[in-house]
CSV table of C-alpha atoms in Angstrom, one decimal:
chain,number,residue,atom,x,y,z
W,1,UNK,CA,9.8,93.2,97.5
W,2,UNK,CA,11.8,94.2,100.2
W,3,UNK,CA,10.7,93.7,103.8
W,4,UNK,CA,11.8,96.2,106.8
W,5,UNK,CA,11.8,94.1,109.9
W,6,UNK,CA,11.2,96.2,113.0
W,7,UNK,CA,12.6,94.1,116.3
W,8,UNK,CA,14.9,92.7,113.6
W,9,UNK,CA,18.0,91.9,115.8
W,10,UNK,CA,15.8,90.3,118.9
W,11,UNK,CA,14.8,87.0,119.3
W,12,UNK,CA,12.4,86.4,117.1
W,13,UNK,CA,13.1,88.9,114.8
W,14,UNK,CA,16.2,87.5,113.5
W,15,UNK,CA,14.6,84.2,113.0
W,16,UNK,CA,12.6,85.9,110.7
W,17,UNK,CA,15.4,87.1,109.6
W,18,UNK,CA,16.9,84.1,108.8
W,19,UNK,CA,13.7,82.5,107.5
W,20,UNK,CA,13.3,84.8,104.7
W,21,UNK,CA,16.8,86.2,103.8
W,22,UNK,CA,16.9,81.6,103.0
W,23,UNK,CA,13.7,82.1,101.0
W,24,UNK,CA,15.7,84.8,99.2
W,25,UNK,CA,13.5,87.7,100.1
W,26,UNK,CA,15.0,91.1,100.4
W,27,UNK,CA,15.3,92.3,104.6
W,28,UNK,CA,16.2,95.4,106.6
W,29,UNK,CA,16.3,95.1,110.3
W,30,UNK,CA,15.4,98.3,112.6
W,31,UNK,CA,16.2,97.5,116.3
W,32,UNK,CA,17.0,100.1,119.1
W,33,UNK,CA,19.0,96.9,120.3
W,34,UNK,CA,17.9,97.3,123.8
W,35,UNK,CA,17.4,93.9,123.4
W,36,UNK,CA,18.5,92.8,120.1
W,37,UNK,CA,22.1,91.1,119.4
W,38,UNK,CA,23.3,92.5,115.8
W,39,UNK,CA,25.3,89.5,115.4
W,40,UNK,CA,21.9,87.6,115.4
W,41,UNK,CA,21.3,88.3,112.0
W,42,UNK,CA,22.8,87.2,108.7
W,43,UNK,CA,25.1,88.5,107.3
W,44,UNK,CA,24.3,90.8,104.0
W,45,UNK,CA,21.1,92.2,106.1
W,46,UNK,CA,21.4,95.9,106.3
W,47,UNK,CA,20.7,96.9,110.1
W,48,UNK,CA,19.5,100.3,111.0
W,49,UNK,CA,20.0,101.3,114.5
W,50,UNK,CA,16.9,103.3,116.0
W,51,UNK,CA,13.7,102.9,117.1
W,52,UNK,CA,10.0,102.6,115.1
W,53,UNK,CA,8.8,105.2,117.3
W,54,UNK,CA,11.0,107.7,115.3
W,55,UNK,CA,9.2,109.2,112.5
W,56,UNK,CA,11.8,111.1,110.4
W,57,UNK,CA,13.9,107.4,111.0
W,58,UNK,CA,11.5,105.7,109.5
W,59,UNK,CA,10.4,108.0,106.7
W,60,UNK,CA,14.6,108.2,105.9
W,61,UNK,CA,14.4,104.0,106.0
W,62,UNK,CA,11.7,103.4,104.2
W,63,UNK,CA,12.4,105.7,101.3
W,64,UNK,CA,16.1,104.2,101.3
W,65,UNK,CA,15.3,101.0,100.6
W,66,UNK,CA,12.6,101.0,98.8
W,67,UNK,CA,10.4,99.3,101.7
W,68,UNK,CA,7.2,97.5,100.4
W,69,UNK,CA,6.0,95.2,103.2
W,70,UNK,CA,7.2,96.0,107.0
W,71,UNK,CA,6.9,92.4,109.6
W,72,UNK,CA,6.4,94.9,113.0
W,73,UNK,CA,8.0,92.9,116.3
W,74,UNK,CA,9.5,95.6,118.1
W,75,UNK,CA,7.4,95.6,121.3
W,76,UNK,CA,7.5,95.2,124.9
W,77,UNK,CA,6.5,91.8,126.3
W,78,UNK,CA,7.2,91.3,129.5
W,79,UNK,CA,3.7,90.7,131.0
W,80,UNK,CA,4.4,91.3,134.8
W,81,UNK,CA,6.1,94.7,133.5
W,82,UNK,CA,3.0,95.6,131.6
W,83,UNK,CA,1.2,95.5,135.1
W,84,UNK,CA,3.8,97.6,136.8
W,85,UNK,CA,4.3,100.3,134.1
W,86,UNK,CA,0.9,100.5,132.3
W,87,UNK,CA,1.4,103.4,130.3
W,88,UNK,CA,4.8,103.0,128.6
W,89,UNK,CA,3.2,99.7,127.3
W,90,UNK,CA,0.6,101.5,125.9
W,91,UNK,CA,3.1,104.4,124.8
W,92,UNK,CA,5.4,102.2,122.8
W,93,UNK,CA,2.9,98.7,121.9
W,94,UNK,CA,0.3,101.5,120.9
W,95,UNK,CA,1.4,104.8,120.0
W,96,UNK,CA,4.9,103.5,118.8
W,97,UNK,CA,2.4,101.4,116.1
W,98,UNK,CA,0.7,104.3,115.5
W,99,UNK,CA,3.7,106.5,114.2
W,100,UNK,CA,5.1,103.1,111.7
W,101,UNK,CA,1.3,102.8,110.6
W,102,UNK,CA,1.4,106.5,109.5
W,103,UNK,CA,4.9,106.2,108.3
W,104,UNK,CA,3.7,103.3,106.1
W,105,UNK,CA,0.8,105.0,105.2
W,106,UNK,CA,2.5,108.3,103.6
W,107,UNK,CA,5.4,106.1,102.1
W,108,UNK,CA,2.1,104.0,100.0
W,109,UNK,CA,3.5,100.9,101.6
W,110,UNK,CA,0.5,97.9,101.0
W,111,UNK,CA,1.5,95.3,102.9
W,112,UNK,CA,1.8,94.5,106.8
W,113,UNK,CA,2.4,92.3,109.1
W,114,UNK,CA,1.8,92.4,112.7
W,115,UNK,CA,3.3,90.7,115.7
W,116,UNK,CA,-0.1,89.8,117.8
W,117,UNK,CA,-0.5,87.1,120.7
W,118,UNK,CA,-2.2,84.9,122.3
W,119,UNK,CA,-2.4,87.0,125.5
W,120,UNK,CA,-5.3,88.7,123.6
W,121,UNK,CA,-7.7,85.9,124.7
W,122,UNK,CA,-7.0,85.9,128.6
W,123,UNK,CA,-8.4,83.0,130.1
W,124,UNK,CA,-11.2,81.5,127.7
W,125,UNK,CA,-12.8,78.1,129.1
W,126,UNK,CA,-12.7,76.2,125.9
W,127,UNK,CA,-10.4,73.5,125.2
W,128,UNK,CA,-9.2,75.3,121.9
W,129,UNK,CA,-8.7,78.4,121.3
W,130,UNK,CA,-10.3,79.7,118.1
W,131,UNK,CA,-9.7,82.9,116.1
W,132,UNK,CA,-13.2,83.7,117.0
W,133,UNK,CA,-13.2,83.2,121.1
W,134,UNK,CA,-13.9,86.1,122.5
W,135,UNK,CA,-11.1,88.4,123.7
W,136,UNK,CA,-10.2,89.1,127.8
W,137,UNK,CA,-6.8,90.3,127.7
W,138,UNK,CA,-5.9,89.9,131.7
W,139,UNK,CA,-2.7,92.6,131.3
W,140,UNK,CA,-1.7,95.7,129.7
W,141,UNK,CA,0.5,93.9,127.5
W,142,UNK,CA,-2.6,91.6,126.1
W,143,UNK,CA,-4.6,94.9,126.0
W,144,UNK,CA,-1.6,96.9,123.9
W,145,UNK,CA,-1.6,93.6,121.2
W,146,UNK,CA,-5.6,93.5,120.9
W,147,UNK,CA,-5.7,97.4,120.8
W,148,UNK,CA,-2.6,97.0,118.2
W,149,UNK,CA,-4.5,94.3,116.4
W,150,UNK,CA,-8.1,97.1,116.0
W,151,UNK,CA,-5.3,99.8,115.0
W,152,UNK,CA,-3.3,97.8,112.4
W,153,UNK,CA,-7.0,96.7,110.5
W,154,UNK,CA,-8.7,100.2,110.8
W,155,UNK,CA,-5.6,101.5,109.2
W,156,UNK,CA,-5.3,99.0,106.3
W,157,UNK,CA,-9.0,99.5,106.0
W,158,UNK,CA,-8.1,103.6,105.6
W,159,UNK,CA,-4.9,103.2,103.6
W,160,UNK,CA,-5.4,100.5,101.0
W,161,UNK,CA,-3.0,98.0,103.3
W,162,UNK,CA,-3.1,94.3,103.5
W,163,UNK,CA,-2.5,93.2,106.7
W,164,UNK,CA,-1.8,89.8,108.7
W,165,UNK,CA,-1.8,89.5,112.7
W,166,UNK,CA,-0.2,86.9,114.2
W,167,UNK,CA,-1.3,85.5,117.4
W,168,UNK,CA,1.5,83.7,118.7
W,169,UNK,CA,1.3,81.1,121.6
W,170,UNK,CA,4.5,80.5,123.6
W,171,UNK,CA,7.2,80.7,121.4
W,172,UNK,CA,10.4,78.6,122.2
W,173,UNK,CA,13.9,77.0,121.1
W,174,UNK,CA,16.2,78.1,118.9
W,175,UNK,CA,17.1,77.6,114.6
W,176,UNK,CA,20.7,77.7,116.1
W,177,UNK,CA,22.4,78.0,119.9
W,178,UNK,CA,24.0,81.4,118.7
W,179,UNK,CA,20.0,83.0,118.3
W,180,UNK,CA,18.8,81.4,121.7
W,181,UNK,CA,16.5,83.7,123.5
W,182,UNK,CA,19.2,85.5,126.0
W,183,UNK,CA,16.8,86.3,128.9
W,184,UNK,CA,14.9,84.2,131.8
W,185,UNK,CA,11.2,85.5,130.9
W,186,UNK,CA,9.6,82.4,129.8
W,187,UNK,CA,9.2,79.0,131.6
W,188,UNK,CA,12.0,77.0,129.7
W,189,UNK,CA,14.5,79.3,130.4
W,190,UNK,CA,13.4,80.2,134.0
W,191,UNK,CA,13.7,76.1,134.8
W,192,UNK,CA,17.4,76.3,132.8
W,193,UNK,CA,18.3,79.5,135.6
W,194,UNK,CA,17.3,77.7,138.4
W,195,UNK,CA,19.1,74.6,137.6
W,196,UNK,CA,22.3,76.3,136.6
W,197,UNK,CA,22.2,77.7,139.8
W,198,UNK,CA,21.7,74.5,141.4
W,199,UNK,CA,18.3,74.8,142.4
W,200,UNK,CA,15.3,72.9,142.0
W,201,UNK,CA,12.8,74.4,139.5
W,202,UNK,CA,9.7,76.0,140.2
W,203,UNK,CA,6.0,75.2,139.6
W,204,UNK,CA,3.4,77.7,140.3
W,205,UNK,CA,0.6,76.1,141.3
W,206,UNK,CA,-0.7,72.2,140.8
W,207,UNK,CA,-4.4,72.2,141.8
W,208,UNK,CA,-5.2,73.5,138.3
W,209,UNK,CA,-8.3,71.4,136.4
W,210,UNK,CA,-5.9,69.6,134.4
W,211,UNK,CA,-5.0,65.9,134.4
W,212,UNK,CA,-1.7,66.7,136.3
W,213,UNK,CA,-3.3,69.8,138.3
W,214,UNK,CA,-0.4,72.4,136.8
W,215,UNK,CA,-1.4,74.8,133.9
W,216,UNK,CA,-1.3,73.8,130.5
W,217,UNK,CA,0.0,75.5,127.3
W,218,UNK,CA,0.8,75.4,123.8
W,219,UNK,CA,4.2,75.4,122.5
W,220,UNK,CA,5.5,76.8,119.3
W,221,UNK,CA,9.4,76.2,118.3
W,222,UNK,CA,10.6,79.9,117.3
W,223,UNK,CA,11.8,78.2,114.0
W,224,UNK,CA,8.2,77.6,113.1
W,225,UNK,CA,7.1,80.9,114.0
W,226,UNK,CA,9.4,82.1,111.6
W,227,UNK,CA,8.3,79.8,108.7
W,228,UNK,CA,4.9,81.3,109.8
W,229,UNK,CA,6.1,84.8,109.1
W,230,UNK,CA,7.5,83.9,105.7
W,231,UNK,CA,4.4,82.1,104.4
W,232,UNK,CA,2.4,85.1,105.5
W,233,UNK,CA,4.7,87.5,103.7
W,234,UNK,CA,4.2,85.3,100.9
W,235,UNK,CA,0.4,85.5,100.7
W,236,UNK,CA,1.0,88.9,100.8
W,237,UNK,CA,3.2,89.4,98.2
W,238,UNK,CA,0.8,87.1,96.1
W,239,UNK,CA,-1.8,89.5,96.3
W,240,UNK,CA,-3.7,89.4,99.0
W,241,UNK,CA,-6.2,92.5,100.0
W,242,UNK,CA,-8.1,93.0,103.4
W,243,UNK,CA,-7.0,91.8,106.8
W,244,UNK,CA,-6.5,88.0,108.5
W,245,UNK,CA,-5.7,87.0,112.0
W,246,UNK,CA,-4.8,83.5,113.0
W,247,UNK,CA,-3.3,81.4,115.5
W,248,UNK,CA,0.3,80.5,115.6
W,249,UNK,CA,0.7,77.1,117.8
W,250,UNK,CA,0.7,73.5,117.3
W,251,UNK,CA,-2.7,72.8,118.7
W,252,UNK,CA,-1.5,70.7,121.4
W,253,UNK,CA,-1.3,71.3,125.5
W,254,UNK,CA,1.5,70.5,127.6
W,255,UNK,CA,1.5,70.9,131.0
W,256,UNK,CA,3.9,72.4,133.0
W,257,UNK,CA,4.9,69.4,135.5
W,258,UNK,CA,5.0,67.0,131.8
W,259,UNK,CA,7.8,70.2,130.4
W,260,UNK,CA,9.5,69.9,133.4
W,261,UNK,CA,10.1,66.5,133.7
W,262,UNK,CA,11.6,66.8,129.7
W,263,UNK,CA,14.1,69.6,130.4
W,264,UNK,CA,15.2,67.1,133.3
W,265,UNK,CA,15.8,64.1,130.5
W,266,UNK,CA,17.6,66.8,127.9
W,267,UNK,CA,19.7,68.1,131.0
W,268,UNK,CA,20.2,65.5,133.3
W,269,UNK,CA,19.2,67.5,136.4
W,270,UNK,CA,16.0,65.3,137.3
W,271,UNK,CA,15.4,66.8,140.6
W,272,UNK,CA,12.0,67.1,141.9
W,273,UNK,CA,10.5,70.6,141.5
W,274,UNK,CA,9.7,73.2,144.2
W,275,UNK,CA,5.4,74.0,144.3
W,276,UNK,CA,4.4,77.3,144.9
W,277,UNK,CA,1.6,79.0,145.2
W,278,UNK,CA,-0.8,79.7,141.9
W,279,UNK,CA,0.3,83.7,140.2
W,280,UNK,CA,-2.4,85.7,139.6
W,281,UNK,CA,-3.5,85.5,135.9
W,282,UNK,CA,-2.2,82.1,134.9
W,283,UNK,CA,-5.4,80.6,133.1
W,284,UNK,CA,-5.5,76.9,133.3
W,285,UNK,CA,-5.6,75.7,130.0
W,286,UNK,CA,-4.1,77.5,126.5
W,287,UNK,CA,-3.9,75.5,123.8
W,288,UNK,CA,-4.4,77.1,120.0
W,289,UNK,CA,-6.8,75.2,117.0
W,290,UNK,CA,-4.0,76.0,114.3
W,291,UNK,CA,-6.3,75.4,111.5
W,292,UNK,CA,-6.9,78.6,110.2
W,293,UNK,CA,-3.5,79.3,109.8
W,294,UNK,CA,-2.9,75.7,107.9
W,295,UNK,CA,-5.8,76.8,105.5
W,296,UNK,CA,-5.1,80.6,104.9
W,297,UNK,CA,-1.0,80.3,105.1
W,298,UNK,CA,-0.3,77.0,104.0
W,299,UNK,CA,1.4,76.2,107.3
W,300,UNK,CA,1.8,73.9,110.2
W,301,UNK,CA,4.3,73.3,112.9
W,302,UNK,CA,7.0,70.2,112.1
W,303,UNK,CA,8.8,70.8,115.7
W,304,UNK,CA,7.8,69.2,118.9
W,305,UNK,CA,8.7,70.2,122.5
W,306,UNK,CA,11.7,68.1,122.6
W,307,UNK,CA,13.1,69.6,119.6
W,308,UNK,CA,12.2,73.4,121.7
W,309,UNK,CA,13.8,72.0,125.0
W,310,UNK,CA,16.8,70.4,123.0
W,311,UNK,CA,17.5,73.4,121.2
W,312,UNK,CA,16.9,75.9,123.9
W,313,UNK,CA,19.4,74.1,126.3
W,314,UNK,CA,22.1,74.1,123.5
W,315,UNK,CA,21.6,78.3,123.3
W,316,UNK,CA,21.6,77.9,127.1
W,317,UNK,CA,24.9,76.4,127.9
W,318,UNK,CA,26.6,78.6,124.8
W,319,UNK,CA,24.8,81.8,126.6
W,320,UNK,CA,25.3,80.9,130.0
W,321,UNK,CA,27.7,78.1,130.6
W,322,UNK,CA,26.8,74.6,132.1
């Protein structure tokens, strides 16, 4: 087997990366590196520079290394961009898919994984969130992975490929300080910003219907994620036909105010934080049942959120300084 990993140099990519280069699998990274790091990945994995929206790129890639399973990342993901520039989400989440899919496709490539999330599910009022709640993405970027996730089955139903969609929750932390996610997107690394520059942190809202009246979610450490990949590559390469989707997460809610208070213990910067109004779209509560993915992948998450918050402030102060 050798897997092409498209998004390869980014975040999460290399931690896949990393995950299965360890489990001795054979990788090649694609990234445009408009936001991957090369030096991110291990070394002795081949890194082609380009993008997965170029067909005659991917046709030259896959035939070169022999490609039998592709682990597709490369996205946009910034949900506040997604509302602001519509169609070049749906351009490169969508159509971008659509070119690797037909790329696999003509190279007789079997097995697939794709990068979903849990933004599929918008704002469900359950207390977990199964594989089978019903889907309200609240964003163009929840609509491009749900519309990704119909696109990636229809084709393996067309094409003979095996596919696996991940939906993640919110990923965080870091295998090692030198992969730490780079920008201030998420809520870790947004409190880490405003701290460094000696500011109190944020919290958007606190008269949620949660025990603490701020929003609740589910964290997943990034290394864990990756481990997820790996184990659904590995049912993969055991043989597996038709298509799965599950949940990536640990299956338990923390609030905002509660993460807060724990990046003040791991930095020492206890100060109070600033409350401001409610952003549109925030549901209340998001918090996976990772069961599915324990049953059909063999997996569960061994991090908590300290190990996420400990982690993510080493790749901080490396990154940034402080």
């Amino acid at each position: 087997m050798t897997w092409l990993i498209t998004g390869g140099a980014g975040y999460i990519g290399a931690h896949v990366a990393r995950a299965m280069a360890g489990a001795r699998e054979r990788v090649v990274a694609l990234d445009d590196l408009s936001a991957g790091v090369p030096a991110r990945l291990p070394e002795g994995i081949p890194l082609v520079r380009g993008s997965a929206q170029d067909p005659e790129l991917l046709k030259r890639v896959l035939a070169e290394h022999s490609v039998t399973g592709v682990v597709h990342l490369a996205a946009r993901k910034q949900v506040g961009e997604s509302v602001a520039q519509p169609t070049r989400y749906y351009q490169e989440n969508v159509g971008g898919l659509a070119t690797l899919l037909e790329a696999v496709a003509e190279a007789g490539i079997e097995r697939f994984l794709f990068s979903s999330s849990a933004a599929v599910y918008g704002n469900p009022d359950v207390d977990l969130i199964t594989e089978d709640t019903p889907c309200a993405p609240m964003s163009p970027y929840g609509e491009t992975k749900l519309a990704g996730e119909w696109l990636v089955r229809a084709a393996g139903r067309a094409h003979g490929i095996a596919t696996v969609c991940l939906r993640y929750f919110n990923v965080a932390g870091a295998a090692a300080p030198e992969l730490a996610d780079t920008g201030v997107f998420n809520v870790i690394p947004m409190v880490f910003d405003r701290l460094t520059r000696d500011q109190a942190p944020r919290v958007f809202g606190d008269d949620y219907p949660t025990p603490d009246g701020t929003c609740v979610r589910d964290y997943i450490h990034v290394a864990d994620l990756a481990e997820a990949h790996l184990m659904a590559a590995r049912r993969l390469d055991a043989g597996a036909t038709g298509d799965l989707t599950v949940n990536i997460g640990r299956g338990e809610g923390v609030s905002v105010r509660e993460l807060v208070a724990l990046i003040g213990e791991v930095s020492g910067d206890r100060r109070a934080p600033l409350v401001e109004g409610r952003r549109p779209g925030d549901a209340p509560r998001a918090v996976a049942s990772a069961g599915l993915a324990a049953r059909e992948l063999g997996w569960t998450a061994r991090l908590g959120v300290r190990e996420m918050v400990e982690s993510a402030w080493a790749g901080w102060r490396l990154h940034h300084g402080g």
